[in-house]
Tab-separated table of C-alpha atoms and ligand atoms in Angstrom:
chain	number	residue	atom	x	y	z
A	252	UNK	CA	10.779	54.265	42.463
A	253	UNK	CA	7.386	55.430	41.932
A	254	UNK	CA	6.308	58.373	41.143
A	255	UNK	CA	10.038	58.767	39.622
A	256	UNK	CA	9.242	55.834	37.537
A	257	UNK	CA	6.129	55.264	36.279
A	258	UNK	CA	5.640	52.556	33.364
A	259	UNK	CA	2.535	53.842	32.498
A	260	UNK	CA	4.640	56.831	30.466
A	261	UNK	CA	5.431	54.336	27.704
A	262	UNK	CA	1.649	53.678	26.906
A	263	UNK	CA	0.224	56.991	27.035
A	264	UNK	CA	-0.165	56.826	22.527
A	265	UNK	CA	-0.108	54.563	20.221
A	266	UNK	CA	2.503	56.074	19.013
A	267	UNK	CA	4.910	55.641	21.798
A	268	UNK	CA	3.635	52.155	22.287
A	269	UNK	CA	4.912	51.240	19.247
A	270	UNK	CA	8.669	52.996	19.727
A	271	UNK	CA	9.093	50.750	22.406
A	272	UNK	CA	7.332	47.539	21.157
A	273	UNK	CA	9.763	44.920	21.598
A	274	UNK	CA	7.888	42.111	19.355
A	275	UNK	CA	7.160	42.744	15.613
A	276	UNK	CA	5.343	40.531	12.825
A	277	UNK	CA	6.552	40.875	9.699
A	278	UNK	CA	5.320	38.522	5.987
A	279	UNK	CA	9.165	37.122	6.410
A	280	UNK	CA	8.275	35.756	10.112
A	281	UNK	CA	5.771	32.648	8.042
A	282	UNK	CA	5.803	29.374	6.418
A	283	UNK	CA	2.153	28.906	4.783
A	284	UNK	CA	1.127	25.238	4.960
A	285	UNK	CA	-0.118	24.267	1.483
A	286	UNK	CA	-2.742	20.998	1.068
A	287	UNK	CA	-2.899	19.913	-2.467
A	288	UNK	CA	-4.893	17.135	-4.017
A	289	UNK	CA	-5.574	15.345	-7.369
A	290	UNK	CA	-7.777	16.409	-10.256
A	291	UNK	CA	-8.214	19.823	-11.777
A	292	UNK	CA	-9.830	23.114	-11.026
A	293	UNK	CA	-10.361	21.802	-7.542
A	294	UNK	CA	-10.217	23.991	-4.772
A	295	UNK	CA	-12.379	22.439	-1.488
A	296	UNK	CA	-12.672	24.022	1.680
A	297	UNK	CA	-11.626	21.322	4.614
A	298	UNK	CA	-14.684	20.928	6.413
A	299	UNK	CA	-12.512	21.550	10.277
A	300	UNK	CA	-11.004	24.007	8.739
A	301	UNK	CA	-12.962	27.184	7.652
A	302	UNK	CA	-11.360	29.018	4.937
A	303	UNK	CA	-8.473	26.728	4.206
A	304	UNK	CA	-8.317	24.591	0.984
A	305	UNK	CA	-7.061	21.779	-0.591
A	306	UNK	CA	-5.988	23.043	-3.853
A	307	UNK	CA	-5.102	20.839	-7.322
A	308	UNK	CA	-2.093	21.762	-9.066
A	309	UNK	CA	-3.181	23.981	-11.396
A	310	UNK	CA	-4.821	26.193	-9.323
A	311	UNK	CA	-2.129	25.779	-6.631
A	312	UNK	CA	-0.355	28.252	-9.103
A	313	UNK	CA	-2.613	30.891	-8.651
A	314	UNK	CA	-2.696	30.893	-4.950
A	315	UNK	CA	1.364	30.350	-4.806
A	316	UNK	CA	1.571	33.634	-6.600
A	317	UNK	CA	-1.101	35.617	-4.412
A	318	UNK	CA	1.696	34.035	-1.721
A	319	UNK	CA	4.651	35.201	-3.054
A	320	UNK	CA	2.821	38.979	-3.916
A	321	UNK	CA	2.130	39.419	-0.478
A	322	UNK	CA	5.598	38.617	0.691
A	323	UNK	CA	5.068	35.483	1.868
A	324	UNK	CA	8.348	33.677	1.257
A	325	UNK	CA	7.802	30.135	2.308
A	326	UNK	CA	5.507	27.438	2.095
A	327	UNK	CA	5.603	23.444	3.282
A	328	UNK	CA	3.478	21.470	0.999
A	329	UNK	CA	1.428	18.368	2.620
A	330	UNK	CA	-0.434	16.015	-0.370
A	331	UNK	CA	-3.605	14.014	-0.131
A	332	UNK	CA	-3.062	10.465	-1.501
A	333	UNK	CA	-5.336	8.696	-3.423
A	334	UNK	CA	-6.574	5.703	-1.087
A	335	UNK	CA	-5.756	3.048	-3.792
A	336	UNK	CA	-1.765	4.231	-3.701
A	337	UNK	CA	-1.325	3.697	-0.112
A	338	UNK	CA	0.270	0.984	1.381
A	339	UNK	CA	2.726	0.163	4.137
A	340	UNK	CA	5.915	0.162	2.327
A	341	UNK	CA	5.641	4.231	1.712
A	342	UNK	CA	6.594	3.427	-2.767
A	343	UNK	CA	4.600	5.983	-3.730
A	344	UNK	CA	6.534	8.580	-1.566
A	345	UNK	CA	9.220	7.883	-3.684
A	346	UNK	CA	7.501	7.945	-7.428
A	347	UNK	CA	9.317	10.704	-9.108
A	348	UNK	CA	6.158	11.362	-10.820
A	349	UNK	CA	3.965	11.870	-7.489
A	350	UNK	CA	2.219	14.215	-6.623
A	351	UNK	CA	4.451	15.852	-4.083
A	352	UNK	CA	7.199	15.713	-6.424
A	353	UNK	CA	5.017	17.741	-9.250
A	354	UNK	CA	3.542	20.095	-6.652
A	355	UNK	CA	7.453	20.869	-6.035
A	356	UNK	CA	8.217	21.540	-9.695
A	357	UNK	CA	4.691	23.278	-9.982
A	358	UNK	CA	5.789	25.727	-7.182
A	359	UNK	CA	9.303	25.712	-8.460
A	360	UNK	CA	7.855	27.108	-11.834
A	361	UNK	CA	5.749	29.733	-10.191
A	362	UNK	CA	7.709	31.486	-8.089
A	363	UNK	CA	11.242	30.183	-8.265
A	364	UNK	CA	12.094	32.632	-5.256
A	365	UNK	CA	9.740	30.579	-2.821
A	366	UNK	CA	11.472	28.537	-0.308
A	367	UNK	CA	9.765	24.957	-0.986
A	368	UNK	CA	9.690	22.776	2.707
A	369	UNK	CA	8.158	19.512	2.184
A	370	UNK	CA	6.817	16.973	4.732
A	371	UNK	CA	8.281	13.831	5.029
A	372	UNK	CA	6.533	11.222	6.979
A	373	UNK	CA	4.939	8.352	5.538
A	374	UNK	CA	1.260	8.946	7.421
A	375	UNK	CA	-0.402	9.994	3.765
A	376	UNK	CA	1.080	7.301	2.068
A	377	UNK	CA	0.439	4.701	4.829
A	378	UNK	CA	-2.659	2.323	4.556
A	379	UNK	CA	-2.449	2.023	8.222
A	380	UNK	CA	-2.047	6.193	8.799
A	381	UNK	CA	1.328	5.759	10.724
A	382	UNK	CA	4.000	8.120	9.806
A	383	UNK	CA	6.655	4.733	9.579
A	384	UNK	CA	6.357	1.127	8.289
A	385	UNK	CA	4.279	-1.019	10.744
A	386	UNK	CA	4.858	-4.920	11.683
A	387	UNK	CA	2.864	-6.428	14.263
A	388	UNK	CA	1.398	-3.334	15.312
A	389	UNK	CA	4.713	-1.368	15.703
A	390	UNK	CA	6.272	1.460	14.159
A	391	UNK	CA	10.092	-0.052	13.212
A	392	UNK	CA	11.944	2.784	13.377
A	393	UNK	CA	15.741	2.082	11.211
A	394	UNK	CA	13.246	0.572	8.302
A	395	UNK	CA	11.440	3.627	8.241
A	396	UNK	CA	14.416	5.656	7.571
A	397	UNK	CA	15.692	4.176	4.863
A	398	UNK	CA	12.408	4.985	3.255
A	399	UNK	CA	12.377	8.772	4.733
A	400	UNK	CA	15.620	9.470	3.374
A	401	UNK	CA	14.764	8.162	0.109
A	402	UNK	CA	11.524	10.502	-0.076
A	403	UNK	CA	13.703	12.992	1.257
A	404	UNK	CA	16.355	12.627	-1.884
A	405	UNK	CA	13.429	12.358	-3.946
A	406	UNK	CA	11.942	15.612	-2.912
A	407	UNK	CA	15.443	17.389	-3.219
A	408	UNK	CA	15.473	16.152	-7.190
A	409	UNK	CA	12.369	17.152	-7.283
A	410	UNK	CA	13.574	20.608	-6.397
A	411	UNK	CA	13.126	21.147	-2.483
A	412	UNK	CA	14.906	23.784	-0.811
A	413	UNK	CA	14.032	22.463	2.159
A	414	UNK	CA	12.896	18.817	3.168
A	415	UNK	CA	10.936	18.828	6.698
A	416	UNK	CA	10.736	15.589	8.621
A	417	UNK	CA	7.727	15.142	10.774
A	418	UNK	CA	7.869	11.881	11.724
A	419	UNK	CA	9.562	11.507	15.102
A	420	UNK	CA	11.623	8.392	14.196
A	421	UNK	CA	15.228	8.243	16.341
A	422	UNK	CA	17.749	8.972	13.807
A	423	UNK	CA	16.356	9.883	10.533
A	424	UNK	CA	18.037	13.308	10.131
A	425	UNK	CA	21.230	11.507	10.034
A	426	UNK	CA	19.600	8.971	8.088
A	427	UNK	CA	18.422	12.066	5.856
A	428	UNK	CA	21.546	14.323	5.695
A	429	UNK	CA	24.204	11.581	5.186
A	430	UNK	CA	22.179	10.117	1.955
A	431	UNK	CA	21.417	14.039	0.992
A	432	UNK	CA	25.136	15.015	0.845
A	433	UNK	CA	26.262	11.167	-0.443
A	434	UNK	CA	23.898	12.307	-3.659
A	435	UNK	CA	25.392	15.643	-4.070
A	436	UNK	CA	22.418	17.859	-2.542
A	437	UNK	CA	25.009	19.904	0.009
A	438	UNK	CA	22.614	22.473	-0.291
A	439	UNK	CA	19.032	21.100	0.465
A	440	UNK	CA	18.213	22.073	4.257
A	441	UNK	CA	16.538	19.999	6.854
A	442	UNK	CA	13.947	21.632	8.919
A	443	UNK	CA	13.382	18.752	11.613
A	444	UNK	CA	9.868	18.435	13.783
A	445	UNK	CA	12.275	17.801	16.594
A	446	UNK	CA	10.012	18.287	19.221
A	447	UNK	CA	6.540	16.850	17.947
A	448	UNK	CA	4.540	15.942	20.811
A	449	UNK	CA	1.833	13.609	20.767
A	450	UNK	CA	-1.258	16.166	20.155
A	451	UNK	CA	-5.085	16.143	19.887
A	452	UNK	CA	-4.570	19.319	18.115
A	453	UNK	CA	-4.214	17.208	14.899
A	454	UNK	CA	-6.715	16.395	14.195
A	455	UNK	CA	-8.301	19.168	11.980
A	456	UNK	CA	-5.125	18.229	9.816
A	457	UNK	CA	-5.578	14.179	9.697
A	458	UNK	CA	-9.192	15.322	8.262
A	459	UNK	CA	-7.670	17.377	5.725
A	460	UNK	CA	-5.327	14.770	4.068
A	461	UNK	CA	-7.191	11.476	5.366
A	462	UNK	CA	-4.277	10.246	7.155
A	463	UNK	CA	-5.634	9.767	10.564
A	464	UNK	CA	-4.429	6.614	12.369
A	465	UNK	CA	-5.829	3.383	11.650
A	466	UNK	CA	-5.179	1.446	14.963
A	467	UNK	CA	-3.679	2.477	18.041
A	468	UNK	CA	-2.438	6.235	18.491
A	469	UNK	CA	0.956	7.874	17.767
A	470	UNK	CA	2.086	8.213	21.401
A	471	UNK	CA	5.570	5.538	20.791
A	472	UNK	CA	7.326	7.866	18.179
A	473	UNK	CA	5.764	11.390	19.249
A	474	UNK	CA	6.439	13.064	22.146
A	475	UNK	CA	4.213	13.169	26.097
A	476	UNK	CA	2.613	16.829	26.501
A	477	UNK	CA	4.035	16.454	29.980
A	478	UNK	CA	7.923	16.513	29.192
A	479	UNK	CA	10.065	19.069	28.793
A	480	UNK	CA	13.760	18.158	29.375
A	481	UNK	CA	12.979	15.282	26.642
A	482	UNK	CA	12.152	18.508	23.967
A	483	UNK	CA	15.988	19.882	24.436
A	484	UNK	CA	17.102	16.005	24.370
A	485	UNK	CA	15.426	15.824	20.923
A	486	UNK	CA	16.729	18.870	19.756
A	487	UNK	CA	19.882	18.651	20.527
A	488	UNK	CA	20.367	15.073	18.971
A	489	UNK	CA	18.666	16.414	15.846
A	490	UNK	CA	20.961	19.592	15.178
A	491	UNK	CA	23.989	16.721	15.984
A	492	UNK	CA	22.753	14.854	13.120
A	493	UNK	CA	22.310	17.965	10.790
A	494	UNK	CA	18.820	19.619	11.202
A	495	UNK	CA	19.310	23.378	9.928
A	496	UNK	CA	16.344	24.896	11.773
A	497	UNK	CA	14.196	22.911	14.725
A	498	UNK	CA	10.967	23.076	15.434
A	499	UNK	CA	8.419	22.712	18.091
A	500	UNK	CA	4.668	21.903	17.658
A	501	UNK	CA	1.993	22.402	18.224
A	502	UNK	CA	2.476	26.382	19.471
A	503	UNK	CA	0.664	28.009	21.713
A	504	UNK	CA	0.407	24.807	24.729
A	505	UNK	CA	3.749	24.129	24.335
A	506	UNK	CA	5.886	28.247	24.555
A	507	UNK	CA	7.565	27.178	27.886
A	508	UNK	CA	9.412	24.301	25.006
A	509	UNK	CA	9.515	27.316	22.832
A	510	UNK	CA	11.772	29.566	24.961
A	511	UNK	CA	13.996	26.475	26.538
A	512	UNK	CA	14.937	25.451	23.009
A	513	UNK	CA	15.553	29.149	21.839
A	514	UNK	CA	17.986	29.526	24.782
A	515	UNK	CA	19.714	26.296	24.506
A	516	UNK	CA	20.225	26.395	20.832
A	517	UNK	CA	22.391	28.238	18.016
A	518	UNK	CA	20.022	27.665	15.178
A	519	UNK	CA	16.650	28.674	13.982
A	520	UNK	CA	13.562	28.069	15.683
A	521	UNK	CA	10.269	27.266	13.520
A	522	UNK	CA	6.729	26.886	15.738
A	523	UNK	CA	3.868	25.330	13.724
A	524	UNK	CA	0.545	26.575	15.082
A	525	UNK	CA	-1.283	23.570	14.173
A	526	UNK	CA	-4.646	22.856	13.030
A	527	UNK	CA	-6.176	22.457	16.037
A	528	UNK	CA	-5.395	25.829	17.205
A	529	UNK	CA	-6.528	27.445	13.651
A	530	UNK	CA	-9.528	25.260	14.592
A	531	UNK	CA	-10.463	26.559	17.833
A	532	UNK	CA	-10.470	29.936	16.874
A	533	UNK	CA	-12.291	29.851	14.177
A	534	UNK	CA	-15.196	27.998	15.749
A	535	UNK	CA	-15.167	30.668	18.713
A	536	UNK	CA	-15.101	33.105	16.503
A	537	UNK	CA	-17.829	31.857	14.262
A	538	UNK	CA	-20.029	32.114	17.124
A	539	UNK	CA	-19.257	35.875	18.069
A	540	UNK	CA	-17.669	34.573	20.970
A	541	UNK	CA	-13.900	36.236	20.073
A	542	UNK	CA	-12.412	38.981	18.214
A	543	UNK	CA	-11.043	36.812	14.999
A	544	UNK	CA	-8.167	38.741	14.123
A	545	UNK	CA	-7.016	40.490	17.576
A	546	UNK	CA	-6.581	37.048	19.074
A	547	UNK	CA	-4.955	35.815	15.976
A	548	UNK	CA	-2.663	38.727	16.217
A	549	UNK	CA	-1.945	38.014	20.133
A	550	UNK	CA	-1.352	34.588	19.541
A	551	UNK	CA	1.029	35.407	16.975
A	552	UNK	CA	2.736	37.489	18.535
A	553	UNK	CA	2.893	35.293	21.284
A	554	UNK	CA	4.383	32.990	19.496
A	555	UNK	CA	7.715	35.327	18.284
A	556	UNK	CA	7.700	36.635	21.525
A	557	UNK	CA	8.028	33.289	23.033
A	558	UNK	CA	11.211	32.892	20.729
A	559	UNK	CA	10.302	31.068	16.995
A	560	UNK	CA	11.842	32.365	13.989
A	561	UNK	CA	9.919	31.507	12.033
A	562	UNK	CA	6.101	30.751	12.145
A	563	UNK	CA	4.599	27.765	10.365
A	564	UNK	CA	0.645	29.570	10.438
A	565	UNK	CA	-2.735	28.811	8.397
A	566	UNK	CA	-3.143	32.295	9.695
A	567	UNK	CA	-0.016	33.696	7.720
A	568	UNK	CA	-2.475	35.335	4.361
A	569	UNK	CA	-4.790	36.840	6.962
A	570	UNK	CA	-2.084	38.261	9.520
A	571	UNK	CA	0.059	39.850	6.304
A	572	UNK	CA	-2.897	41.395	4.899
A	573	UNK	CA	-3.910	42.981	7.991
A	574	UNK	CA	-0.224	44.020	8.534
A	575	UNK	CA	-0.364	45.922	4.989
B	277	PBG	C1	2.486	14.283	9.525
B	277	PBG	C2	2.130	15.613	10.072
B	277	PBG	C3	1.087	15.946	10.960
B	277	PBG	C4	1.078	17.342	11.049
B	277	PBG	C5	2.126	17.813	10.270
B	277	PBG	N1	2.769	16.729	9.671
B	277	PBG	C6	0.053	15.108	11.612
B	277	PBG	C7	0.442	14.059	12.566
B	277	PBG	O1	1.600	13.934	12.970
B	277	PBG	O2	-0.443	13.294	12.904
B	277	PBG	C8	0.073	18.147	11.853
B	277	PBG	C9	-0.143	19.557	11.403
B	277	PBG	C10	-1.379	20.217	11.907
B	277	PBG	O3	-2.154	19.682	12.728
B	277	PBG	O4	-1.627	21.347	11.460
B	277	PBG	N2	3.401	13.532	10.205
């Protein structure tokens, strides 16, 4: 005991600190969420979101190859659907010619070394902003996968490495995986949202694609803040059913779900800092009221420490450039 130990001796330098640091950030730790839109030569800033962009496809390129030159290996595209192709039947999810399905081959083309995740949920597709097919003011859950596992084999001939359910329906990685390896794709990957929770940390996000509800709220497919056993539950069903890598969201409310999935589980473990969180900080920032990039480096960190793999961040560009 003390003086014989004193833990003070391994943070006398910077130097030391970092011989015995036990978390590290590295470009492999991210998945960069990617908004893209219609038109060309647009690149808009989302209005909750300060410094992130909705990009068009041809300019998507540009930024996809910044990406990749940094060493940013993944990214999980999210499109913005024109109001007048929505409906509640999810059809254009499934045109072959959409525009998730070109921003697939566009990224394909680009860097053909970037893992491509895509979202599959029907909330930008849905004229009534629910991630499933709504009758009577429910969500019916076995009708919606049908459809999800159709985008999902859609997004796989498109050229997805990785398809990335975010909808929170009961069974649809099953759903997902059985008509995946039916078709022949053995090799696309499904990175399941298994433990989405029902969050107001959204909401940055719903502004960003226009997909925000349109009645009532998401709380009977995603998950109560308040439960925990329910996350493992979840997670467990979903790696049953074939999910490759689980993940958690939002991040930083929810590491205690972090760490009880990481030691209950033999796969990988994605967190998505959401919107929200990207949000807050840059608002307190903006108003000199926190350090920008040392909290986004703690909350990072945080994160990996807490147990993800990997790290679904609108922070990834500006953490890997301040790591180089
Ligand atoms: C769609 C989806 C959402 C997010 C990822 N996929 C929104 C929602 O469920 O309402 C949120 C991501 C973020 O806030 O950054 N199902």
């Amino acid at each position: 005991m003390y003086p014989l130990r004193r833990n003070r001796r391994l943070r006398t330098s910077e130097s030391i600190r970092s011989l015995v640091r036990e978390t590290l950030i590295a470009p492999d730790d991210f998945l960069v969420p990617l908004f893209v839109v219609e038109g060309k030569g647009v690149k808009e800033e989302i209005s909750s979101m300060p410094g992130y962009f909705r990009y068009s496809l041809d300019l998507l390129t540009s930024e996809v190859n910044e990406l990749w030159s940094l060493g940013l290996k993944g990214v999980l595209l999210f499109v913005k659907v024109p109001d007048e192709l929505k409906d509640n039947s999810g059809k254009e999810a499934l045109n072959p010619e959409g525009l998730m399905q070109r921003a697939i081959r566009t990224v394909k083309e680009t860097a053909p070394e970037m893992v491509v995740m895509t979202d599959v949920a029907l909330d930008p597709y849905s004229s009534f902003g629910h991630d499933g097919i709504v009758s009577e003011g429910k969500i019916l859950n076995d009708d919606t996968n049908a459809v999800l596992a159709e985008m999902a084999l859609s997004h796989a001939k498109a050229g997805a490495d990785f398809v990335a359910p975010s909808d929170m329906m009961d069974g649809r990685i099953f759903e997902i995986r059985t008509l995946l390896e039916d078709e022949g794709f053995h090799d696309t990957g499904i990175m399941s949202y298994s433990a989405k929770y029902a969050s107001a940390f959204y909401g940055p996000f719903r502004d960003a694609l226009d997909s925000a509800p349109g009645f009532g709220d998401k709380k009977t497919y995603q998950m109560d803040p308040a439960n925990r056993d329910e996350a493992i539950r979840e997670t467990l069903m979903d790696i049953n059913e074939g999910a490759d890598i689980v993940m958690v969201k939002p991040g930083l409310c929810y590491l205690d779900i972090v760490r009880d999935i990481r030691n209950s589980v033999d796969v990988p473990v994605a967190v998505y800092q959401v919107s929200g969180e990207y949000a807050m900080l840059k608002a307190a920032a903006e108003k000199g009221w926190l350090d920008h990039d040392a909290v986004m480096m703690e909350q990072i960190t945080a994160i990996k420490r807490a147990g993800a793999h990997i790290i679904a961040s609108y922070f990834a560009k500006d953490v890997v450039k301040m790591l180089s």
